[in-house]
PDB file of C-alpha atoms in Angstrom:
ATOM      1  CA  MET Z   1     -41.496 -25.669  26.266  1.00  0.00           C
ATOM      2  CA  LEU Z   2     -38.290 -24.710  25.093  1.00  0.00           C
ATOM      3  CA  ALA Z   3     -39.922 -21.131  24.001  1.00  0.00           C
ATOM      4  CA  VAL Z   4     -41.789 -21.248  27.468  1.00  0.00           C
ATOM      5  CA  LEU Z   5     -38.207 -21.589  29.018  1.00  0.00           C
ATOM      6  CA  GLY Z   6     -36.653 -19.376  27.154  1.00  0.00           C
ATOM      7  CA  ILE Z   7     -39.340 -16.235  28.116  1.00  0.00           C
ATOM      8  CA  ALA Z   8     -39.265 -16.983  31.585  1.00  0.00           C
ATOM      9  CA  VAL Z   9     -35.572 -16.413  31.733  1.00  0.00           C
ATOM     10  CA  SER Z  10     -35.411 -13.282  29.273  1.00  0.00           C
ATOM     11  CA  VAL Z  11     -38.489 -11.875  31.790  1.00  0.00           C
ATOM     12  CA  ALA Z  12     -35.934 -12.941  34.402  1.00  0.00           C
ATOM     13  CA  LEU Z  13     -33.111 -11.586  33.298  1.00  0.00           C
ATOM     14  CA  SER Z  14     -35.161  -8.157  31.857  1.00  0.00           C
ATOM     15  CA  GLY Z  15     -35.976  -8.090  35.497  1.00  0.00           C
ATOM     16  CA  CYS Z  16     -32.938  -7.986  37.066  1.00  0.00           C
ATOM     17  CA  TRP Z  17     -31.191  -5.818  34.539  1.00  0.00           C
ATOM     18  CA  MET Z  18     -34.591  -3.178  35.825  1.00  0.00           C
ATOM     19  CA  ALA Z  19     -33.295  -3.841  39.479  1.00  0.00           C
ATOM     20  CA  ALA Z  20     -29.746  -3.037  39.102  1.00  0.00           C
ATOM     21  CA  ALA Z  21     -30.665  -0.281  36.684  1.00  0.00           C
ATOM     22  CA  GLN Z  22     -32.582   1.366  40.074  1.00  0.00           C
ATOM     23  CA  LEU Z  23     -30.138   0.586  41.942  1.00  0.00           C
ATOM     24  CA  ALA Z  24     -27.018   2.191  40.021  1.00  0.00           C
ATOM     25  CA  PRO Z  25     -27.574   6.252  41.012  1.00  0.00           C
ATOM     26  CA  ILE Z  26     -27.719   5.343  44.687  1.00  0.00           C
ATOM     27  CA  ALA Z  27     -24.438   2.688  44.882  1.00  0.00           C
ATOM     28  CA  ALA Z  28     -22.373   5.657  42.299  1.00  0.00           C
ATOM     29  CA  SER Z  29     -23.710   8.464  44.743  1.00  0.00           C
ATOM     30  CA  ALA Z  30     -22.186   5.965  47.443  1.00  0.00           C
ATOM     31  CA  ALA Z  31     -19.038   4.558  46.080  1.00  0.00           C
ATOM     32  CA  GLU Z  32     -18.627   8.766  45.864  1.00  0.00           C
ATOM     33  CA  GLU Z  33     -18.909   9.138  49.019  1.00  0.00           C
ATOM     34  CA  VAL Z  34     -16.885   6.397  50.191  1.00  0.00           C
ATOM     35  CA  GLY Z  35     -14.197   8.028  47.455  1.00  0.00           C
ATOM     36  CA  GLY Z  36     -14.520  12.025  48.847  1.00  0.00           C
ATOM     37  CA  ASP Z  37     -14.293  10.061  52.501  1.00  0.00           C
ATOM     38  CA  ALA Z  38     -10.984   8.105  51.690  1.00  0.00           C
ATOM     39  CA  ALA Z  39      -9.588  11.308  49.610  1.00  0.00           C
ATOM     40  CA  GLU Z  40     -10.029  13.404  52.618  1.00  0.00           C
ATOM     41  CA  LEU Z  41      -8.268  10.995  55.109  1.00  0.00           C
ATOM     42  CA  ALA Z  42      -5.658  10.571  53.310  1.00  0.00           C
ATOM     43  CA  ALA Z  43      -5.622  14.211  52.665  1.00  0.00           C
ATOM     44  CA  GLY Z  44      -5.880  14.223  56.587  1.00  0.00           C
ATOM     45  CA  VAL Z  45      -3.085  11.550  57.431  1.00  0.00           C
ATOM     46  CA  ALA Z  46      -0.551  13.518  54.432  1.00  0.00           C
ATOM     47  CA  ALA Z  47      -0.556  16.716  56.444  1.00  0.00           C
ATOM     48  CA  SER Z  48      -0.485  15.102  59.497  1.00  0.00           C
ATOM     49  CA  THR Z  49       2.995  13.426  58.477  1.00  0.00           C
ATOM     50  CA  HIS Z  50       3.972  16.202  57.048  1.00  0.00           C
ATOM     51  CA  GLY Z  51       2.922  18.439  60.004  1.00  0.00           C
ATOM     52  CA  GLU Z  52       5.280  15.599  62.250  1.00  0.00           C
ATOM     53  CA  GLU Z  53       8.356  16.058  59.665  1.00  0.00           C
ATOM     54  CA  ALA Z  54       8.405  19.699  60.003  1.00  0.00           C
ATOM     55  CA  ARG Z  55       8.288  19.360  63.428  1.00  0.00           C
ATOM     56  CA  ALA Z  56      10.947  16.567  64.072  1.00  0.00           C
ATOM     57  CA  LYS Z  57      13.051  18.671  61.923  1.00  0.00           C
ATOM     58  CA  GLN Z  58      12.418  22.064  63.834  1.00  0.00           C
ATOM     59  CA  TYR Z  59      14.126  20.028  66.550  1.00  0.00           C
ATOM     60  CA  GLU Z  60      16.795  18.758  65.464  1.00  0.00           C
ATOM     61  CA  ASP Z  61      17.834  21.932  63.879  1.00  0.00           C
ATOM     62  CA  ALA Z  62      17.285  23.563  67.052  1.00  0.00           C
ATOM     63  CA  ARG Z  63      19.045  20.855  68.461  1.00  0.00           C
ATOM     64  CA  GLN Z  64      22.525  20.647  66.631  1.00  0.00           C
ATOM     65  CA  GLY Z  65      22.096  25.277  66.803  1.00  0.00           C
ATOM     66  CA  ALA Z  66      22.588  24.797  70.747  1.00  0.00           C
ATOM     67  CA  MET Z  67      25.090  21.714  70.227  1.00  0.00           C
ATOM     68  CA  THR Z  68      27.622  23.702  68.184  1.00  0.00           C
ATOM     69  CA  SER Z  69      26.399  27.552  68.803  1.00  0.00           C
ATOM     70  CA  GLY Z  70      29.972  28.134  71.271  1.00  0.00           C
ATOM     71  CA  ASP Z  71      27.710  28.448  73.857  1.00  0.00           C
ATOM     72  CA  ASN Z  72      28.391  25.805  76.523  1.00  0.00           C
ATOM     73  CA  CYS Z  73      25.298  26.683  78.990  1.00  0.00           C
ATOM     74  CA  ASN Z  74      22.912  25.852  75.860  1.00  0.00           C
ATOM     75  CA  GLN Z  75      24.471  22.657  74.823  1.00  0.00           C
ATOM     76  CA  LEU Z  76      22.621  21.664  78.568  1.00  0.00           C
ATOM     77  CA  GLU Z  77      19.202  22.850  77.098  1.00  0.00           C
ATOM     78  CA  VAL Z  78      19.828  20.260  74.529  1.00  0.00           C
ATOM     79  CA  GLN Z  79      21.029  17.081  77.167  1.00  0.00           C
ATOM     80  CA  VAL Z  80      21.995  17.021  80.891  1.00  0.00           C
ATOM     81  CA  PRO Z  81      24.523  14.763  81.839  1.00  0.00           C
ATOM     82  CA  ASP Z  82      23.910  12.912  85.220  1.00  0.00           C
ATOM     83  CA  VAL Z  83      25.188  14.587  88.702  1.00  0.00           C
ATOM     84  CA  ILE Z  84      25.160  14.598  91.986  1.00  0.00           C
ATOM     85  CA  GLU Z  85      26.675  16.304  94.826  1.00  0.00           C
ATOM     86  CA  LEU Z  86      28.873  14.717  97.309  1.00  0.00           C
ATOM     87  CA  ARG Z  87      30.014  15.611 101.028  1.00  0.00           C
ATOM     88  CA  ARG Z  88      30.780  14.260 104.099  1.00  0.00           C
ATOM     89  CA  SER Z  89      27.184  14.839 106.824  1.00  0.00           C
ATOM     90  CA  ALA Z  90      28.326  16.295 110.524  1.00  0.00           C
ATOM     91  CA  ALA Z  91      29.077  13.511 111.411  1.00  0.00           C
ATOM     92  CA  GLY Z  92      31.624  12.271 108.792  1.00  0.00           C
ATOM     93  CA  ALA Z  93      29.863   9.850 106.810  1.00  0.00           C
ATOM     94  CA  PRO Z  94      30.120  10.183 102.607  1.00  0.00           C
ATOM     95  CA  GLU Z  95      26.355  11.010 101.662  1.00  0.00           C
ATOM     96  CA  TYR Z  96      25.027  12.874  97.913  1.00  0.00           C
ATOM     97  CA  ARG Z  97      22.066  13.680  96.335  1.00  0.00           C
ATOM     98  CA  GLU Z  98      21.347  13.542  92.627  1.00  0.00           C
ATOM     99  CA  LEU Z  99      20.899  17.119  91.458  1.00  0.00           C
ATOM    100  CA  GLN Z 100      18.571  18.227  88.467  1.00  0.00           C
ATOM    101  CA  ILE Z 101      18.106  22.077  86.680  1.00  0.00           C
ATOM    102  CA  SER Z 102      14.801  23.428  87.425  1.00  0.00           C
ATOM    103  CA  ASP Z 103      12.033  23.721  84.391  1.00  0.00           C
ATOM    104  CA  SER Z 104      11.296  27.339  85.225  1.00  0.00           C
ATOM    105  CA  LEU Z 105      12.970  29.268  82.107  1.00  0.00           C
ATOM    106  CA  ALA Z 106      12.968  32.415  83.273  1.00  0.00           C
ATOM    107  CA  GLU Z 107      14.811  31.321  86.141  1.00  0.00           C
ATOM    108  CA  ARG Z 108      17.392  27.923  86.404  1.00  0.00           C
ATOM    109  CA  GLN Z 109      19.064  26.387  88.554  1.00  0.00           C
ATOM    110  CA  TRP Z 110      20.391  23.463  89.941  1.00  0.00           C
ATOM    111  CA  LEU Z 111      18.248  21.176  92.126  1.00  0.00           C
ATOM    112  CA  PRO Z 112      18.307  18.206  94.719  1.00  0.00           C
ATOM    113  CA  LEU Z 113      15.618  15.579  93.500  1.00  0.00           C
ATOM    114  CA  ALA Z 114      13.471  14.294  96.680  1.00  0.00           C
ATOM    115  CA  ASP Z 115      11.388  10.769  97.303  1.00  0.00           C
ATOM    116  CA  SER Z 116      10.754   8.918 100.439  1.00  0.00           C
ATOM    117  CA  GLU Z 117      14.734   7.676 100.430  1.00  0.00           C
ATOM    118  CA  THR Z 118      15.988  10.836 101.030  1.00  0.00           C
ATOM    119  CA  THR Z 119      16.223  13.693 103.812  1.00  0.00           C
ATOM    120  CA  PRO Z 120      13.966  16.777 102.692  1.00  0.00           C
ATOM    121  CA  ASP Z 121      16.790  18.025 100.386  1.00  0.00           C
ATOM    122  CA  GLY Z 122      17.642  15.244  98.340  1.00  0.00           C
ATOM    123  CA  TRP Z 123      20.706  13.626 100.912  1.00  0.00           C
ATOM    124  CA  ARG Z 124      20.939  10.079 101.710  1.00  0.00           C
ATOM    125  CA  PRO Z 125      24.153   7.574 102.620  1.00  0.00           C
ATOM    126  CA  ALA Z 126      26.688   6.646  99.556  1.00  0.00           C
ATOM    127  CA  VAL Z 127      27.458   3.596 100.831  1.00  0.00           C
ATOM    128  CA  ASN Z 128      26.362   1.576  97.533  1.00  0.00           C
ATOM    129  CA  PHE Z 129      26.838   4.214  95.390  1.00  0.00           C
ATOM    130  CA  LEU Z 130      30.931   4.823  96.396  1.00  0.00           C
ATOM    131  CA  GLN Z 131      31.160   0.533  95.781  1.00  0.00           C
ATOM    132  CA  MET Z 132      30.821   1.096  92.316  1.00  0.00           C
ATOM    133  CA  ASN Z 133      34.363  -0.075  91.395  1.00  0.00           C
ATOM    134  CA  PHE Z 134      35.397   3.708  90.907  1.00  0.00           C
ATOM    135  CA  THR Z 135      38.703   4.238  88.463  1.00  0.00           C
ATOM    136  CA  PRO Z 136      40.539   6.021  89.928  1.00  0.00           C
ATOM    137  CA  PRO Z 137      38.670   5.892  93.453  1.00  0.00           C
ATOM    138  CA  LEU Z 138      36.925   8.848  94.561  1.00  0.00           C
ATOM    139  CA  GLY Z 139      38.757   9.746  97.707  1.00  0.00           C
ATOM    140  CA  ALA Z 140      41.946  10.438  95.274  1.00  0.00           C
ATOM    141  CA  VAL Z 141      39.664  13.151  93.539  1.00  0.00           C
ATOM    142  CA  VAL Z 142      36.640  14.277  95.565  1.00  0.00           C
ATOM    143  CA  ALA Z 143      37.624  17.427  97.804  1.00  0.00           C
ATOM    144  CA  GLU Z 144      37.520  15.978 101.504  1.00  0.00           C
ATOM    145  CA  SER Z 145      35.889  19.856 104.142  1.00  0.00           C
ATOM    146  CA  SER Z 146      33.719  20.651 100.807  1.00  0.00           C
ATOM    147  CA  SER Z 147      31.130  19.240  98.328  1.00  0.00           C
ATOM    148  CA  SER Z 148      31.962  18.189  95.265  1.00  0.00           C
ATOM    149  CA  PHE Z 149      30.274  17.506  92.027  1.00  0.00           C
ATOM    150  CA  LEU Z 150      30.425  14.910  90.184  1.00  0.00           C
ATOM    151  CA  ALA Z 151      28.779  14.112  86.652  1.00  0.00           C
ATOM    152  CA  TYR Z 152      28.664  11.535  84.405  1.00  0.00           C
ATOM    153  CA  THR Z 153      27.892   9.526  81.380  1.00  0.00           C
ATOM    154  CA  PRO Z 154      27.742   6.147  79.515  1.00  0.00           C
ATOM    155  CA  ALA Z 155      30.961   5.225  78.150  1.00  0.00           C
ATOM    156  CA  LYS Z 156      28.993   3.474  74.883  1.00  0.00           C
ATOM    157  CA  VAL Z 157      27.609   6.027  72.937  1.00  0.00           C
ATOM    158  CA  ILE Z 158      24.782   4.589  71.326  1.00  0.00           C
ATOM    159  CA  THR Z 159      22.286   7.281  70.688  1.00  0.00           C
ATOM    160  CA  ALA Z 160      22.459  10.245  69.377  1.00  0.00           C
ATOM    161  CA  ALA Z 161      21.175  11.603  72.854  1.00  0.00           C
ATOM    162  CA  ASP Z 162      24.489  10.113  74.386  1.00  0.00           C
ATOM    163  CA  GLY Z 163      26.531  11.648  72.333  1.00  0.00           C
ATOM    164  CA  ASP Z 164      24.965  14.812  73.305  1.00  0.00           C
ATOM    165  CA  ARG Z 165      24.898  13.880  77.161  1.00  0.00           C
ATOM    166  CA  LEU Z 166      28.642  13.427  76.734  1.00  0.00           C
ATOM    167  CA  THR Z 167      29.637  16.749  74.883  1.00  0.00           C
ATOM    168  CA  ALA Z 168      27.497  18.764  77.465  1.00  0.00           C
ATOM    169  CA  MET Z 169      29.684  16.771  80.050  1.00  0.00           C
ATOM    170  CA  THR Z 170      32.847  17.465  78.576  1.00  0.00           C
ATOM    171  CA  THR Z 171      32.238  21.070  77.717  1.00  0.00           C
ATOM    172  CA  ASN Z 172      30.690  21.927  81.072  1.00  0.00           C
ATOM    173  CA  PHE Z 173      32.100  19.814  83.777  1.00  0.00           C
ATOM    174  CA  GLY Z 174      34.983  19.225  82.371  1.00  0.00           C
ATOM    175  CA  THR Z 175      37.287  15.889  80.342  1.00  0.00           C
ATOM    176  CA  PRO Z 176      36.359  12.956  81.958  1.00  0.00           C
ATOM    177  CA  VAL Z 177      38.815  11.471  84.780  1.00  0.00           C
ATOM    178  CA  GLY Z 178      37.699   7.770  85.313  1.00  0.00           C
ATOM    179  CA  THR Z 179      35.574   5.326  84.951  1.00  0.00           C
ATOM    180  CA  PHE Z 180      32.704   3.059  86.995  1.00  0.00           C
ATOM    181  CA  THR Z 181      30.455   0.632  86.705  1.00  0.00           C
ATOM    182  CA  TRP Z 182      26.586   0.288  87.462  1.00  0.00           C
ATOM    183  CA  ASN Z 183      24.830  -2.659  86.882  1.00  0.00           C
ATOM    184  CA  GLY Z 184      26.525  -4.391  84.326  1.00  0.00           C
ATOM    185  CA  ASN Z 185      27.353  -0.623  82.291  1.00  0.00           C
ATOM    186  CA  TYR Z 186      30.840   1.864  82.537  1.00  0.00           C
ATOM    187  CA  TYR Z 187      30.282   5.226  82.850  1.00  0.00           C
ATOM    188  CA  HIS Z 188      32.833   7.872  82.644  1.00  0.00           C
ATOM    189  CA  TYR Z 189      32.911  10.085  84.961  1.00  0.00           C
ATOM    190  CA  VAL Z 190      34.399  13.419  86.399  1.00  0.00           C
ATOM    191  CA  VAL Z 191      34.438  15.937  89.519  1.00  0.00           C
ATOM    192  CA  THR Z 192      33.967  19.536  89.922  1.00  0.00           C
ATOM    193  CA  SER Z 193      34.373  21.901  92.312  1.00  0.00           C
ATOM    194  CA  THR Z 194      31.490  23.831  91.432  1.00  0.00           C
ATOM    195  CA  LEU Z 195      28.445  23.601  88.808  1.00  0.00           C
ATOM    196  CA  PRO Z 196      28.291  25.135  85.817  1.00  0.00           C
ATOM    197  CA  CYS Z 197      25.729  27.931  84.162  1.00  0.00           C
ATOM    198  CA  TYR Z 198      23.582  27.779  86.894  1.00  0.00           C
ATOM    199  CA  PRO Z 199      23.165  28.957  90.417  1.00  0.00           C
ATOM    200  CA  PRO Z 200      24.179  25.957  92.410  1.00  0.00           C
ATOM    201  CA  PRO Z 201      21.348  24.537  95.310  1.00  0.00           C
ATOM    202  CA  PRO Z 202      20.617  26.228  98.439  1.00  0.00           C
ATOM    203  CA  GLU Z 203      23.386  25.000 101.496  1.00  0.00           C
ATOM    204  CA  ARG Z 204      25.461  23.570  98.847  1.00  0.00           C
ATOM    205  CA  LEU Z 205      28.776  23.400 101.148  1.00  0.00           C
ATOM    206  CA  ALA Z 206      29.630  21.356 103.970  1.00  0.00           C
ATOM    207  CA  GLN Z 207      31.290  23.483 105.855  1.00  0.00           C
ATOM    208  CA  ASP Z 208      30.380  22.708 109.370  1.00  0.00           C
ATOM    209  CA  ALA Z 209      31.546  19.184 108.381  1.00  0.00           C
ATOM    210  CA  PRO Z 210      34.951  18.152 109.586  1.00  0.00           C
ATOM    211  CA  ALA Z 211      37.827  17.116 107.539  1.00  0.00           C
ATOM    212  CA  HIS Z 212      38.106  12.869 107.013  1.00  0.00           C
ATOM    213  CA  SER Z 213      41.071  11.574 104.669  1.00  0.00           C
ATOM    214  CA  GLY Z 214      39.395   9.766 101.533  1.00  0.00           C
ATOM    215  CA  LEU Z 215      35.982   8.989 101.191  1.00  0.00           C
TER     216      LEU Z 215
END
């Protein structure tokens, strides 16, 4: 009985070994394909990562070059401080509109932002805006009979973009003259009578507005 059992085990093991031997080339081929795919994927990921790093470095080099080029207008191509235009309407009420630089590289211009809550030219009442705890009050630094431009940036510089906006503001609009608060945050602001680098939006001056004291 032991002899018969031993022969049976031997035959079984021999059969498994032969089956394994027959399957070995297939397994090896599959392993080679998986290994090749993994290598290609790894190479692709490495190339993609390298490409992203190269693009990030190019952007950073361009940013640094623009911010240190000595051309203040270049700084506005990197970061633009928030800018609004303030004036009095023909009825004498204070109003404002937000401004941005146009996307056209061929013809840069300051343009108003308009939405469903503004006039087609972007104007809206300045009631809430004037209650943002300006120090000194806007009436002390804003002209009464024409438009003024107010640029502002966060008082707390947290990111590189914050620092770029502050630099762009101080070099293009001037040194901040005061602060105001909005949603619990402090902002530096500066007021000018002209916009830097690019043409102003149409109908900038409120020539027909009567003079009133303070804002």
